[in-house]
Coordinates of C-alpha atoms in Angstrom, one line a residue:
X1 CA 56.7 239.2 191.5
X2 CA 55.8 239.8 188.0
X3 CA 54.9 236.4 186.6
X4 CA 55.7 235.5 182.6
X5 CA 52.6 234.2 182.0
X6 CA 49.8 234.2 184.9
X7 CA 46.7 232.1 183.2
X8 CA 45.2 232.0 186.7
X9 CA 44.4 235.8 185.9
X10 CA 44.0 235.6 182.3
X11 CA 41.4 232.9 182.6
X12 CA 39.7 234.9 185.7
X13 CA 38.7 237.5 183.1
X14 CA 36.0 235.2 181.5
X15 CA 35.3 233.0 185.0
X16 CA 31.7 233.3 184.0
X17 CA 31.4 232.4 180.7
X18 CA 33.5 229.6 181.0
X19 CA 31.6 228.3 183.7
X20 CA 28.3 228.7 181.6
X21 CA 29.8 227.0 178.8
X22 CA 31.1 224.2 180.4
X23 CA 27.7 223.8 181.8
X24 CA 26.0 224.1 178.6
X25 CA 28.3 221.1 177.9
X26 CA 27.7 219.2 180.8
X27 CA 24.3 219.8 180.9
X28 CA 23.8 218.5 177.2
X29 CA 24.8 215.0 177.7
X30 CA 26.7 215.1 174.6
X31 CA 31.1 215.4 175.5
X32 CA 32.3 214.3 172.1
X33 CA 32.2 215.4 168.5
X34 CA 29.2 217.0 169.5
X35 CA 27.8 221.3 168.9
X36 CA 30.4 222.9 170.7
X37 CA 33.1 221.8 168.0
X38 CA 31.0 222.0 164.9
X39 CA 30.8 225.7 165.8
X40 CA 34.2 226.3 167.0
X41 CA 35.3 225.0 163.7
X42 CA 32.9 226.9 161.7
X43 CA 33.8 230.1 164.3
X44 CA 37.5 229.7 164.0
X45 CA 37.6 228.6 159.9
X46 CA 35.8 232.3 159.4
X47 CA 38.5 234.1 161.9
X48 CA 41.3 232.5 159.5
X49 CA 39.6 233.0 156.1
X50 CA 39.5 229.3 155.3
X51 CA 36.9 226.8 154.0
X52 CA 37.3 224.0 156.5
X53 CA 38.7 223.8 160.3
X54 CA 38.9 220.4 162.1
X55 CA 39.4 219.8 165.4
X56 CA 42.3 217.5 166.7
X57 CA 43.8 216.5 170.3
X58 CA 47.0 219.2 169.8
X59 CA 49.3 221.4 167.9
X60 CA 51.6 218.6 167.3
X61 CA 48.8 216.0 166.1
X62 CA 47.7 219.1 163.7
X63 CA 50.7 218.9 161.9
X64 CA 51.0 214.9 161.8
X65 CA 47.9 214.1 160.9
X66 CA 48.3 216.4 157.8
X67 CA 51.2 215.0 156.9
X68 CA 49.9 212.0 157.0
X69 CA 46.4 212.3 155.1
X70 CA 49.1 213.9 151.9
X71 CA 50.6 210.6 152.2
X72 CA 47.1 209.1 151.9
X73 CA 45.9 210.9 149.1
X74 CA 49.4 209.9 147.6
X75 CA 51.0 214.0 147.4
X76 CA 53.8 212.6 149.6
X77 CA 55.6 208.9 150.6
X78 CA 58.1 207.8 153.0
X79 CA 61.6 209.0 152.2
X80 CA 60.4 212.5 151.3
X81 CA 61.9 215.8 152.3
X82 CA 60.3 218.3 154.0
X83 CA 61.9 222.0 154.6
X84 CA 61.7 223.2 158.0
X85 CA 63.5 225.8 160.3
X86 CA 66.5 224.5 162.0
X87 CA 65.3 226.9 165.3
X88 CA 62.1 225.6 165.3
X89 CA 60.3 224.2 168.8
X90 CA 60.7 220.2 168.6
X91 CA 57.3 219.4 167.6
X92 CA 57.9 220.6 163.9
X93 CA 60.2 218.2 163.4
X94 CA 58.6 215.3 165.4
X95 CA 55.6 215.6 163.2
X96 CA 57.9 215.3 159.9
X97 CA 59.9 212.1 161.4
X98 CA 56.8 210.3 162.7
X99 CA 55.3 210.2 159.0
X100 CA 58.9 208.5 158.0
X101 CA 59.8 211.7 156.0
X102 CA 63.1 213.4 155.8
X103 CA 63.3 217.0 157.9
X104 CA 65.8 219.3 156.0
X105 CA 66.9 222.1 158.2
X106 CA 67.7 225.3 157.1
X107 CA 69.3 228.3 158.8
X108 CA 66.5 231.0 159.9
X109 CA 66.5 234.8 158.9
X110 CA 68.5 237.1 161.2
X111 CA 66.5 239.1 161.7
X112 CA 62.5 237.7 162.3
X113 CA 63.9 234.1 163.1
X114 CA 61.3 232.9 160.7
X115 CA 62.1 230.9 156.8
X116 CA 64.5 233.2 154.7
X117 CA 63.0 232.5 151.1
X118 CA 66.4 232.5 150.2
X119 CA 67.8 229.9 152.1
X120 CA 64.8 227.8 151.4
X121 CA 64.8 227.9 147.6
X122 CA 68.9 227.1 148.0
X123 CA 67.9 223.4 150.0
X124 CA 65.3 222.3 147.5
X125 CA 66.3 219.3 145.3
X126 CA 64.6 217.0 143.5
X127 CA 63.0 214.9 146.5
X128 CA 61.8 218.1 148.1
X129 CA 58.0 217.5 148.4
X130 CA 56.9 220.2 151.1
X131 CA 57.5 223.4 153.5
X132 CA 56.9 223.7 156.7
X133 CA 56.7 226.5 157.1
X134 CA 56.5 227.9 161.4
X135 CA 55.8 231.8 162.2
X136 CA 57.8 231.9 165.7
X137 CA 57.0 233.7 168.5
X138 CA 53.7 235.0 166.8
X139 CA 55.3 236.7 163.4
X140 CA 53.9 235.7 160.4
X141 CA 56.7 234.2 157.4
X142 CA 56.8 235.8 154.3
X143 CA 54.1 233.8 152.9
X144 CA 53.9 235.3 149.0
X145 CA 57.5 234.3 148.8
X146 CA 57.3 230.8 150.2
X147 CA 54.4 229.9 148.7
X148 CA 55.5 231.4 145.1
X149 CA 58.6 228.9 145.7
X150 CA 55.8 226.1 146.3
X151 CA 54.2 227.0 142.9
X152 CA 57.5 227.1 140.9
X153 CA 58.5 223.9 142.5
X154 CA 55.2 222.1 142.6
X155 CA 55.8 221.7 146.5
X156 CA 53.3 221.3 149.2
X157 CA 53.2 224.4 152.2
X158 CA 51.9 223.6 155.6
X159 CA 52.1 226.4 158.0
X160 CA 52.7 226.1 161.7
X161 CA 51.0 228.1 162.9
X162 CA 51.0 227.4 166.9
X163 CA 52.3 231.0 167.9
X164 CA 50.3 233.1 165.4
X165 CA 46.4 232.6 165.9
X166 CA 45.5 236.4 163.9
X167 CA 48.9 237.4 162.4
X168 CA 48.6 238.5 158.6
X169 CA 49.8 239.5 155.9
X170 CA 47.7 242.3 153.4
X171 CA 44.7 241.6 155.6
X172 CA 45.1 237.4 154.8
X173 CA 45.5 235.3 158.2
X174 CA 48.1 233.1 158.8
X175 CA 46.2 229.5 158.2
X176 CA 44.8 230.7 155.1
X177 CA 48.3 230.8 153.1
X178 CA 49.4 226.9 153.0
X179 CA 47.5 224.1 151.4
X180 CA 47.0 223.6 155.4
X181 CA 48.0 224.9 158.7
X182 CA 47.8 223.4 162.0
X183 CA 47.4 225.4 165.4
X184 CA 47.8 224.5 169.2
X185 CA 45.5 226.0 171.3
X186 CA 48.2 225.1 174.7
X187 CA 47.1 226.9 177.4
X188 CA 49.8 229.6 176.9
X189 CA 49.1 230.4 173.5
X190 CA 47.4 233.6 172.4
X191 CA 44.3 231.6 172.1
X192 CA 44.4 229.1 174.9
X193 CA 42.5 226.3 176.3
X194 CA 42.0 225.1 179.5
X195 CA 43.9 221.7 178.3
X196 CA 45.4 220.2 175.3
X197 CA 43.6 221.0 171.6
X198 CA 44.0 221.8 168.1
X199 CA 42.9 222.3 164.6
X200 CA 43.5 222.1 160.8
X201 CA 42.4 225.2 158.7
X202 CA 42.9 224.2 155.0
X203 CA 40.9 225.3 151.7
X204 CA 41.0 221.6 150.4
X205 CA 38.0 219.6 150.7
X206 CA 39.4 216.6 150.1
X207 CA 42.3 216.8 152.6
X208 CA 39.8 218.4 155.3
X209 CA 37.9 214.4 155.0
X210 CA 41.3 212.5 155.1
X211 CA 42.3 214.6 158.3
X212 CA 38.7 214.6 159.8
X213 CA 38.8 210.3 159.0
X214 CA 42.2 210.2 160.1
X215 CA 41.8 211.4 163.4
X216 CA 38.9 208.9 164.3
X217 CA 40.0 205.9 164.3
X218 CA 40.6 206.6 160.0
X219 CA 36.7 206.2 160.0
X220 CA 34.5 208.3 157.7
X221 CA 31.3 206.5 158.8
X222 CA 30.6 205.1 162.2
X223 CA 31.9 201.4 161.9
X224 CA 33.9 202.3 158.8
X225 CA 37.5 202.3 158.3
X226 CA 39.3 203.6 155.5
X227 CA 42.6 204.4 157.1
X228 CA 44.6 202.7 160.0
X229 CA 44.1 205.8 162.3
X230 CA 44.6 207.7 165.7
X231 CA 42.5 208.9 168.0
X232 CA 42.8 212.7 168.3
X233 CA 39.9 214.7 168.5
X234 CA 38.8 218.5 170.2
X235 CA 37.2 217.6 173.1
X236 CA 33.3 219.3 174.0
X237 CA 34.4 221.6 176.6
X238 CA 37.7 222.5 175.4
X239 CA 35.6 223.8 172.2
X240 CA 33.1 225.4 174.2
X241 CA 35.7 227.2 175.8
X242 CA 37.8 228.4 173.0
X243 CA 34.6 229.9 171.7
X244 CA 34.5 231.8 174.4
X245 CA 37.9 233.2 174.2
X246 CA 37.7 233.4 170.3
X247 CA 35.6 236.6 171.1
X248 CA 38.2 238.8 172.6
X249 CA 41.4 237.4 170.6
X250 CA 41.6 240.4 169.2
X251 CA 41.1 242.4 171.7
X252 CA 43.7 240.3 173.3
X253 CA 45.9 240.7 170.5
X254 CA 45.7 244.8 170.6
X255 CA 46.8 244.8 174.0
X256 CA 49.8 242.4 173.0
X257 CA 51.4 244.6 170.7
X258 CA 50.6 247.8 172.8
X259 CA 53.2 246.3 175.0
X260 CA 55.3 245.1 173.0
X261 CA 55.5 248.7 171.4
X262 CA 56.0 250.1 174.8
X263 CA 59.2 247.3 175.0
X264 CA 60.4 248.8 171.8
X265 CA 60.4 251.9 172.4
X266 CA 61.6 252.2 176.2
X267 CA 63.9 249.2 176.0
X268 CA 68.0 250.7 174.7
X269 CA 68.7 248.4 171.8
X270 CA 72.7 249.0 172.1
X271 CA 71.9 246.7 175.6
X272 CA 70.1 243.9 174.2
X273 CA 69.2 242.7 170.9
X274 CA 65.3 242.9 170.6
X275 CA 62.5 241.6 168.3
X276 CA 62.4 242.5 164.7
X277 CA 59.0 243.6 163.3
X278 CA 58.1 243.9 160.1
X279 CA 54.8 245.6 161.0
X280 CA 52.2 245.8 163.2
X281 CA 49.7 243.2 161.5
X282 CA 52.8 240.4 160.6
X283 CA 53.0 240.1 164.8
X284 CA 50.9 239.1 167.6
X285 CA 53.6 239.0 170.0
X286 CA 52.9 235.2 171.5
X287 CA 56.7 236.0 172.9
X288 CA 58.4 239.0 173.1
X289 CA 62.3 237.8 173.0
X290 CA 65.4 240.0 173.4
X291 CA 69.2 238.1 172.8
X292 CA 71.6 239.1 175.2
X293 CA 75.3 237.2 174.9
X294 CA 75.4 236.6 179.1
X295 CA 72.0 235.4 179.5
X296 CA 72.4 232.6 182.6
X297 CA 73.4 235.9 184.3
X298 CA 70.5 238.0 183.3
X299 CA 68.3 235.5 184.0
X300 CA 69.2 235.1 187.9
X301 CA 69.3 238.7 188.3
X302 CA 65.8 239.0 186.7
X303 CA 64.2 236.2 188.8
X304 CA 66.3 238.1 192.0
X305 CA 64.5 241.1 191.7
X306 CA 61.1 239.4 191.3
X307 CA 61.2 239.5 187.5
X308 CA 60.3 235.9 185.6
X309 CA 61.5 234.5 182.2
X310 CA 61.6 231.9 180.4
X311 CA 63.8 230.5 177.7
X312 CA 62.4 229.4 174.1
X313 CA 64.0 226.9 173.7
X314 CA 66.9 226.5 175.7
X315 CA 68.4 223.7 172.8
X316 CA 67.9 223.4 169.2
X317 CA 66.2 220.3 167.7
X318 CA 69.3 219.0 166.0
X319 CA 71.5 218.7 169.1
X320 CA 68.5 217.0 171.0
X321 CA 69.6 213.3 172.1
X322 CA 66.3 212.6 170.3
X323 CA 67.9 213.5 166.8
X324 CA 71.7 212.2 167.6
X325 CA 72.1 211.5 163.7
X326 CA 71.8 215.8 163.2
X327 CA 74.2 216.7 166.2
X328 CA 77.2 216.9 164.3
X329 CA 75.3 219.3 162.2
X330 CA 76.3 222.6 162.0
X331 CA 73.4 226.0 162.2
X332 CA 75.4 228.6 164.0
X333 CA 72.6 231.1 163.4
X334 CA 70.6 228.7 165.2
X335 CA 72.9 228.1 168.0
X336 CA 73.3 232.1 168.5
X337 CA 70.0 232.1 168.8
X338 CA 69.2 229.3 171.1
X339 CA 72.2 230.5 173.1
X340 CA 70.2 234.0 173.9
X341 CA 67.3 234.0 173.4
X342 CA 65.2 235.3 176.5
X343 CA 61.2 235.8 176.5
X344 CA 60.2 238.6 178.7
X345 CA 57.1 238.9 180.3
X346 CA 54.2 239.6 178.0
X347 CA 50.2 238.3 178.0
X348 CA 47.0 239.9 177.9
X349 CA 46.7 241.1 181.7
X350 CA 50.0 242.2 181.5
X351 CA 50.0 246.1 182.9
X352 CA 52.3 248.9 181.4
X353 CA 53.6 249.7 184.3
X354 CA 54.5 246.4 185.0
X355 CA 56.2 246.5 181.6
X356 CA 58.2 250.1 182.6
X357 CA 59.3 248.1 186.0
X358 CA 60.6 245.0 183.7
X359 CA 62.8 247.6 181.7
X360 CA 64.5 249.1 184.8
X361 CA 65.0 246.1 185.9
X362 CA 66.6 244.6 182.8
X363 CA 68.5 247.9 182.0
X364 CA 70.1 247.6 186.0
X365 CA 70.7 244.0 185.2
X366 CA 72.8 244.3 182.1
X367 CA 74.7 247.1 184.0
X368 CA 75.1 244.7 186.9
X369 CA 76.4 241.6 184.3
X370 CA 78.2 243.8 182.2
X371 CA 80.3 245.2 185.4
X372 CA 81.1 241.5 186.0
X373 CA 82.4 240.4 182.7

C-alpha cells in the first residue's frame, strides 16, 4: 500500500526533537502565549520576509480575524465585496461570509487553477473593497498582477496562503505580497503541526495589533478590551513544534518538487491532464493533481492495486448546501475541475520508486477505464 499522506512517518523523522521540545514546554510551566510562540513568530515572519507574524488557533481563523480587524480599523464594512476563486476550499469563503461581507466568485485560470488577473479586474465594481487571493495546491498567484489591480483600484489583497508555506515569486515569499496573509499549519500541510494552528504575516503594524487584540478576547492589555473578540491563539507546544519542522521546510520542499518533476516527466500527458507549472520556485507541490474525465473509475482501480488518493475537493463551494443562494450559479471551469480533479500521492517521505510504481499503475488504470468506456 502506498499511502497519500503517511504523517505517522513524516513525523517519525524528527521523533526526537519533538519530544525535547514538547518537554521544554512542559517542563517550563508556561502553555500559553508564552517563548515558544514569540519565536515561532519571529522564526516564521523572517522565512516569509514580513515585519510581523501572529499566531492564531487555524488557517481559517487567519483569514477571519483579518477580515475582521479591516473592519475595525474601518478599511472595510458589512455589505462589502470581496473577490475570491470560485474553486477554492470552503474556508475562503467561510471567512468572507462570517465578517457579513459579500464573496464574489470568479472563474479560475485553466491552466494553474489560481486568480486569472483578467477575470478578476472584469468582476470589480464600485463596492469591491478586497482580493482574496488563494495559491492552490502550493502555486503561488501572479502576485505583481493582482496586487497592481489592488493599487489601481485602491483595493485591499489578502493572500491565502494555506497550501504555499515557501512558494515565491523573484525570490519574494508568498505572505509577503498582500497587505496580509493567513496560513494553516493542518497537519497535512507542507509545514504541519501535530494539531490545529495558524498565523498572520503582514507588513502593517497597525493591523498586526488589531489581529493580535482580536484574537484574545479583543484585549490589548490584560483586563482590557477594545474589541468584542474570539479566542484563537497558537498554542505552546504546537509552536514549539513547528519550530522544529520550520528547519527542514525546505529541505522538505526540495524533495517535493523532485517528485513532482519525476510525475512530469514519466507521467504521458495525452492520458491525463497534469499540473501546470509556471516554474520551479512559483510551486511547492502541497498536491500534486492530474484531471482525468472518468475519475470514480480511476480511483477504485488505484485504491485496488494498493494505490491511495484523495479528491480536492470533491464539490465546489457554490453548490455546497451551506451556500444554497450560489447553487444556481453557473462556473463550469470550476465544475470541470471539481469533477476531476485527483491528488496523487506526494509528501516528504515519499520515495521515487514509489512514485515510478504510482505511474504504472495509473498508466494500466487509464488503459483498464478507457477499455470500459
Amino acid at each position: 500500500m502506498i499511502p497519500f499522506l503517511d504523517l505517522k512517518k513524516v513525523n517519525a523523522q524528527y521523533r526526537d526533537e519533538l519530544v525535547s521540545a514538547a518537554t521544554r514546554v512542559i517542563d517550563s510551566g508556561w502553555y500559553i502565549q508564552g517563548n515558544e510562540v514569540k519565536a515561532f513568530e519571529k522564526e516564521f515572519a523572517a522565512y516569509c520576509g514580513t515585519k510581523h507574524c501572529i499566531g492564531v488557533a487555524n488557517g481559517l481563523d487567519a483569514l477571519t480575524i483579518t477580515l475582521r480587524a479591516w473592519k475595525e480599523l474601518g478599511k472595510l464594512k458589512d455589505g462589502d465585496e470581496v473577490i475570491v476563486p470560485a474553486n477554492t476550499y470552503i474556508a475562503s469563503i467561510l471567512a468572507i461570509t462570517e465578517n457579513r461581507l459579500k464573496p464574489v466568485l470568479v472563474e479560475p485560470d485553466e491552466n494553474t487553477f489560481n486568480l486569472c488577473p483578467g477575470k478578476t479586474a472584469a468582476a470589480i465594481t464600485p463596492h469591491t473593497k478586497a482580493i482574496l487571493a488563494v495559491h492552490l495546491y502550493g502555486q503561488i498567484c501572479p502576485m505583481p498582477e493582482i496586487m497592481n489591480l489592488a493599487q489601481q483600484y485602491e483595493l485591499l489583497v489578502l493572500e491565502d496562503a494555506a497550501q504555499a508555506h515557501g512558494a515565491s515569486i523573484g525570490g519574494r515569499k508568498a505572505g509577503s505580497w498582500g497587505h496580509a496573509a493567513g496560513f494553516s499549519f493542518y497537519p497535512g500541510k507542507n509545514l504541519g503541526a501535530l494539531g490545529d494552528a495558524g498565523v498572520v504575516t503582514t507588513n502593517d503594524s497597525e493591523l498586526s495589533e488589531t489581529i493580535r487584540a482580536l484574537g484574545n478576547y479583543g484585549s490589548h492589555k490584560k483586563y482590557e478590551n477594545l474589541y468584542q473578540g474570539v479566542n484563537s491563539r497558537l498554542d505552546e507546544i504546537q509552536a514549539a513544534m513547528l519550530r522544529v519542522k520550520l528547519k527542514r521546510l525546505d529541505v522538505e520542499i526540495s524533495h517535493r518538487r523532485n517528485l513532482a518533476n519525476y510525475y512530469l516527466s514519466n507521467i504521458p500527458s495525452d492520458l491525463v491532464g497534469v499540473p501546470f507549472l509556471i516554474n520551479q520556485e512559483s510551486h511547492v507541490w502541497h498536491l500534486f493533481t492530474i484531471r482525468y474525465e472518468h475519475r470514480p473509475e480511476l480511483q477504485e482501480y488505484l485504491r485496488s492495486k494498493g494505490i491511495e488518493t484523495i479528491i480536492h475537493y470533491p464539490k465546489p463551494p457554490h453548490l455546497q448546501q451551506a451556500y444554497n443562494n450560489f447553487n444556481k450559479l453557473s462556473f463550469p471551469i470550476t465544475e470541470s475541475i471539481h469533477k476531476t480533479i485527483l491528488s496523487l500521492p506526494l509528501s516528504p517521505v515519499l520515495s521515487e520508486e514509489e512514485c515510478s510504481k504510482v505511474i504504472r499503475v495509473l498508466c494500466d488504470g487509464v488503459a483498464h477505464v478507457n477499455d470500459k468506456n
